[in-house]
Amino acid sequence: IPVIEAIAAKCPILCSNTTAMNDFPLEKDNFFNPNDPAELKDKINLFLENKAIFNSNVNNLIRKRYNWNNSAMVLYKALINEKNN
């Protein structure tokens, strides 16, 4: 999944707001309308000028959702649920 791979590599993330990528809990600054080239250009320029936005968004996602502890807990709960069914 490209977004998770980008998070793992601590790469900047810009996603279309009209695809399944819209389901990821990214900040609004990480999304753009693919039918609006000017918006994409503005987003790219925003992040080139302020790399802290990218770093902050990625670091928040890693801490909150995409980390080993959370992944292990999700798997554990799924296994316990399957065992109880």
Tab-separated table of N, CA and C in Angstrom:
chain	number	residue	atom	x	y	z
A	1	ILE	N	0.860	-1.160	0.000
A	1	ILE	CA	0.000	0.000	0.000
A	1	ILE	C	0.913	1.231	0.000
A	2	PRO	N	0.854	2.025	-1.035
A	2	PRO	CA	1.799	3.138	-1.196
A	2	PRO	C	1.871	4.106	-0.015
A	3	VAL	N	0.743	4.419	0.584
A	3	VAL	CA	0.768	5.379	1.688
A	3	VAL	C	1.539	4.814	2.877
A	4	ILE	N	1.302	3.556	3.201
A	4	ILE	CA	2.016	2.943	4.328
A	4	ILE	C	3.501	2.823	4.011
A	5	GLU	N	3.832	2.490	2.767
A	5	GLU	CA	5.236	2.421	2.372
A	5	GLU	C	5.888	3.796	2.498
A	6	ALA	N	5.186	4.843	2.095
A	6	ALA	CA	5.728	6.193	2.218
A	6	ALA	C	5.911	6.578	3.682
A	7	ILE	N	4.960	6.198	4.517
A	7	ILE	CA	5.076	6.476	5.950
A	7	ILE	C	6.307	5.776	6.517
A	8	ALA	N	6.477	4.517	6.163
A	8	ALA	CA	7.616	3.747	6.664
A	8	ALA	C	8.938	4.361	6.222
A	9	ALA	N	8.964	4.896	5.016
A	9	ALA	CA	10.187	5.506	4.486
A	9	ALA	C	10.299	6.976	4.867
A	10	LYS	N	9.305	7.481	5.614
A	10	LYS	CA	9.250	8.883	6.026
A	10	LYS	C	9.349	9.819	4.824
A	11	CYS	N	8.585	9.469	3.794
A	11	CYS	CA	8.526	10.267	2.571
A	11	CYS	C	7.309	11.184	2.609
A	12	PRO	N	7.392	12.294	1.927
A	12	PRO	CA	6.223	13.172	1.817
A	12	PRO	C	5.062	12.452	1.128
A	13	ILE	N	3.844	12.788	1.529
A	13	ILE	CA	2.661	12.123	1.003
A	13	ILE	C	1.665	13.153	0.491
A	14	LEU	N	1.329	13.049	-0.776
A	14	LEU	CA	0.216	13.786	-1.358
A	14	LEU	C	-0.676	12.762	-2.043
A	15	CYS	N	-1.952	12.782	-1.725
A	15	CYS	CA	-2.891	11.803	-2.275
A	15	CYS	C	-4.105	12.498	-2.884
A	16	SER	N	-4.641	11.867	-3.887
A	16	SER	CA	-5.898	12.326	-4.462
A	16	SER	C	-7.001	12.207	-3.413
A	17	ASN	N	-7.894	13.160	-3.405
A	17	ASN	CA	-9.017	13.096	-2.468
A	17	ASN	C	-10.216	12.356	-3.069
A	18	THR	N	-10.016	11.719	-4.223
A	18	THR	CA	-11.122	11.018	-4.877
A	18	THR	C	-10.873	9.524	-5.012
A	19	THR	N	-9.831	9.013	-4.372
A	19	THR	CA	-9.520	7.589	-4.473
A	19	THR	C	-9.595	6.946	-3.092
A	20	ALA	N	-9.275	5.678	-3.026
A	20	ALA	CA	-9.266	4.963	-1.752
A	20	ALA	C	-8.237	5.542	-0.789
A	21	MET	N	-7.254	6.250	-1.308
A	21	MET	CA	-6.250	6.870	-0.438
A	21	MET	C	-6.900	7.888	0.499
A	22	ASN	N	-8.059	8.362	0.127
A	22	ASN	CA	-8.804	9.302	0.957
A	22	ASN	C	-9.220	8.677	2.290
A	23	ASP	N	-9.182	7.340	2.375
A	23	ASP	CA	-9.554	6.651	3.607
A	23	ASP	C	-8.463	6.698	4.668
A	24	PHE	N	-7.243	7.060	4.285
A	24	PHE	CA	-6.164	7.131	5.262
A	24	PHE	C	-6.331	8.374	6.121
A	25	PRO	N	-5.989	8.260	7.398
A	25	PRO	CA	-6.186	9.389	8.319
A	25	PRO	C	-5.085	10.443	8.184
A	26	LEU	N	-4.952	10.990	6.990
A	26	LEU	CA	-3.963	12.034	6.754
A	26	LEU	C	-4.582	13.402	7.023
A	27	GLU	N	-3.733	14.382	7.166
A	27	GLU	CA	-4.199	15.757	7.334
A	27	GLU	C	-4.758	16.261	6.009
A	28	LYS	N	-5.605	17.275	6.057
A	28	LYS	CA	-6.203	17.813	4.827
A	28	LYS	C	-5.151	18.331	3.858
A	29	ASP	N	-4.022	18.784	4.384
A	29	ASP	CA	-2.955	19.285	3.517
A	29	ASP	C	-2.341	18.189	2.647
A	30	ASN	N	-2.564	16.938	3.014
A	30	ASN	CA	-1.987	15.827	2.256
A	30	ASN	C	-2.846	15.401	1.066
A	31	PHE	N	-4.009	16.018	0.905
A	31	PHE	CA	-4.910	15.634	-0.183
A	31	PHE	C	-5.061	16.755	-1.198
A	32	PHE	N	-5.324	16.359	-2.430
A	32	PHE	CA	-5.563	17.334	-3.491
A	32	PHE	C	-6.619	16.796	-4.443
A	33	ASN	N	-7.254	17.698	-5.145
A	33	ASN	CA	-8.238	17.334	-6.158
A	33	ASN	C	-7.480	17.033	-7.451
A	34	PRO	N	-7.545	15.805	-7.960
A	34	PRO	CA	-6.779	15.455	-9.159
A	34	PRO	C	-7.254	16.166	-10.419
A	35	ASN	N	-8.416	16.773	-10.358
A	35	ASN	CA	-8.932	17.524	-11.501
A	35	ASN	C	-8.537	18.998	-11.456
A	36	ASP	N	-7.709	19.356	-10.489
A	36	ASP	CA	-7.301	20.742	-10.315
A	36	ASP	C	-5.772	20.834	-10.261
A	37	PRO	N	-5.129	20.945	-11.422
A	37	PRO	CA	-3.664	20.994	-11.462
A	37	PRO	C	-3.080	22.137	-10.623
A	38	ALA	N	-3.783	23.243	-10.536
A	38	ALA	CA	-3.291	24.368	-9.744
A	38	ALA	C	-3.233	24.009	-8.261
A	39	GLU	N	-4.227	23.243	-7.799
A	39	GLU	CA	-4.213	22.822	-6.391
A	39	GLU	C	-3.034	21.898	-6.118
A	40	LEU	N	-2.777	20.969	-7.019
A	40	LEU	CA	-1.635	20.069	-6.851
A	40	LEU	C	-0.341	20.880	-6.811
A	41	LYS	N	-0.206	21.825	-7.718
A	41	LYS	CA	0.983	22.678	-7.747
A	41	LYS	C	1.131	23.418	-6.421
A	42	ASP	N	0.029	23.971	-5.909
A	42	ASP	CA	0.065	24.702	-4.639
A	42	ASP	C	0.482	23.795	-3.488
A	43	LYS	N	-0.033	22.560	-3.476
A	43	LYS	CA	0.313	21.615	-2.406
A	43	LYS	C	1.790	21.243	-2.469
A	44	ILE	N	2.285	20.991	-3.659
A	44	ILE	CA	3.706	20.667	-3.812
A	44	ILE	C	4.559	21.829	-3.323
A	45	ASN	N	4.215	23.030	-3.745
A	45	ASN	CA	4.969	24.210	-3.306
A	45	ASN	C	4.885	24.406	-1.799
A	46	LEU	N	3.711	24.185	-1.219
A	46	LEU	CA	3.541	24.307	0.225
A	46	LEU	C	4.507	23.390	0.960
A	47	PHE	N	4.567	22.140	0.516
A	47	PHE	CA	5.418	21.178	1.206
A	47	PHE	C	6.899	21.376	0.911
A	48	LEU	N	7.220	21.899	-0.264
A	48	LEU	CA	8.617	22.213	-0.544
A	48	LEU	C	9.103	23.373	0.328
A	49	GLU	N	8.203	24.302	0.580
A	49	GLU	CA	8.548	25.462	1.397
A	49	GLU	C	8.521	25.156	2.888
A	50	ASN	N	7.715	24.162	3.286
A	50	ASN	CA	7.547	23.871	4.709
A	50	ASN	C	7.579	22.373	4.940
A	51	LYS	N	8.771	21.810	4.935
A	51	LYS	CA	8.922	20.361	5.109
A	51	LYS	C	8.445	19.889	6.468
A	52	ALA	N	8.349	20.782	7.417
A	52	ALA	CA	7.867	20.416	8.753
A	52	ALA	C	6.441	19.897	8.701
A	53	ILE	N	5.640	20.375	7.753
A	53	ILE	CA	4.258	19.884	7.620
A	53	ILE	C	4.272	18.399	7.304
A	54	PHE	N	5.068	18.012	6.327
A	54	PHE	CA	5.172	16.597	5.973
A	54	PHE	C	5.661	15.781	7.155
A	55	ASN	N	6.740	16.226	7.766
A	55	ASN	CA	7.314	15.476	8.876
A	55	ASN	C	6.336	15.339	10.027
A	56	SER	N	5.617	16.402	10.331
A	56	SER	CA	4.645	16.369	11.414
A	56	SER	C	3.524	15.376	11.113
A	57	ASN	N	2.987	15.431	9.903
A	57	ASN	CA	1.897	14.534	9.524
A	57	ASN	C	2.332	13.078	9.576
A	58	VAL	N	3.498	12.782	9.022
A	58	VAL	CA	3.995	11.403	9.001
A	58	VAL	C	4.287	10.926	10.410
A	59	ASN	N	4.946	11.747	11.210
A	59	ASN	CA	5.270	11.348	12.583
A	59	ASN	C	4.011	11.107	13.408
A	60	ASN	N	2.985	11.927	13.208
A	60	ASN	CA	1.721	11.706	13.922
A	60	ASN	C	1.099	10.372	13.541
A	61	LEU	N	1.116	10.035	12.255
A	61	LEU	CA	0.548	8.759	11.818
A	61	LEU	C	1.324	7.581	12.388
A	62	ILE	N	2.631	7.678	12.387
A	62	ILE	CA	3.449	6.590	12.915
A	62	ILE	C	3.148	6.389	14.391
A	63	ARG	N	3.127	7.467	15.142
A	63	ARG	CA	2.868	7.366	16.578
A	63	ARG	C	1.469	6.841	16.874
A	64	LYS	N	0.477	7.339	16.160
A	64	LYS	CA	-0.913	7.028	16.481
A	64	LYS	C	-1.404	5.702	15.921
A	65	ARG	N	-0.971	5.360	14.717
A	65	ARG	CA	-1.634	4.242	14.065
A	65	ARG	C	-0.707	3.181	13.485
A	66	TYR	N	0.294	3.584	12.756
A	66	TYR	CA	1.129	2.625	12.033
A	66	TYR	C	2.434	2.392	12.779
A	67	ASN	N	2.343	1.631	13.849
A	67	ASN	CA	3.526	1.263	14.613
A	67	ASN	C	3.404	-0.199	15.013
A	68	TRP	N	4.509	-0.797	15.430
A	68	TRP	CA	4.507	-2.232	15.725
A	68	TRP	C	3.571	-2.587	16.864
A	69	ASN	N	3.530	-1.777	17.897
A	69	ASN	CA	2.656	-2.092	19.036
A	69	ASN	C	1.192	-2.116	18.620
A	70	ASN	N	0.774	-1.124	17.868
A	70	ASN	CA	-0.611	-1.080	17.414
A	70	ASN	C	-0.910	-2.244	16.468
A	71	SER	N	0.005	-2.531	15.562
A	71	SER	CA	-0.190	-3.646	14.631
A	71	SER	C	-0.313	-4.965	15.377
A	72	ALA	N	0.531	-5.159	16.384
A	72	ALA	CA	0.463	-6.389	17.173
A	72	ALA	C	-0.873	-6.497	17.903
A	73	MET	N	-1.366	-5.385	18.430
A	73	MET	CA	-2.644	-5.408	19.150
A	73	MET	C	-3.801	-5.711	18.204
A	74	VAL	N	-3.781	-5.147	17.020
A	74	VAL	CA	-4.828	-5.426	16.035
A	74	VAL	C	-4.827	-6.916	15.686
A	75	LEU	N	-3.652	-7.476	15.448
A	75	LEU	CA	-3.549	-8.900	15.133
A	75	LEU	C	-4.014	-9.749	16.316
A	76	TYR	N	-3.595	-9.398	17.513
A	76	TYR	CA	-3.979	-10.139	18.711
A	76	TYR	C	-5.504	-10.156	18.875
A	77	LYS	N	-6.123	-8.998	18.735
A	77	LYS	CA	-7.585	-8.924	18.865
A	77	LYS	C	-8.287	-9.743	17.796
A	78	ALA	N	-7.753	-9.742	16.593
A	78	ALA	CA	-8.346	-10.541	15.512
A	78	ALA	C	-8.228	-12.034	15.827
A	79	LEU	N	-7.079	-12.450	16.351
A	79	LEU	CA	-6.900	-13.862	16.682
A	79	LEU	C	-7.800	-14.283	17.841
A	80	ILE	N	-7.918	-13.452	18.848
A	80	ILE	CA	-8.783	-13.754	19.992
A	80	ILE	C	-10.237	-13.827	19.524
A	81	ASN	N	-10.649	-12.906	18.687
A	81	ASN	CA	-12.010	-12.890	18.171
A	81	ASN	C	-12.289	-14.151	17.364
A	82	GLU	N	-11.336	-14.556	16.531
A	82	GLU	CA	-11.497	-15.776	15.721
A	82	GLU	C	-11.581	-17.005	16.621
A	83	LYS	N	-10.788	-17.044	17.685
A	83	LYS	CA	-10.785	-18.173	18.608
A	83	LYS	C	-12.125	-18.287	19.330
A	84	ASN	N	-12.754	-17.154	19.634
A	84	ASN	CA	-14.011	-17.152	20.376
A	84	ASN	C	-15.224	-17.410	19.504
A	85	ASN	N	-15.048	-17.410	18.205
A	85	ASN	CA	-16.193	-17.653	17.305
A	85	ASN	C	-16.338	-19.076	16.971
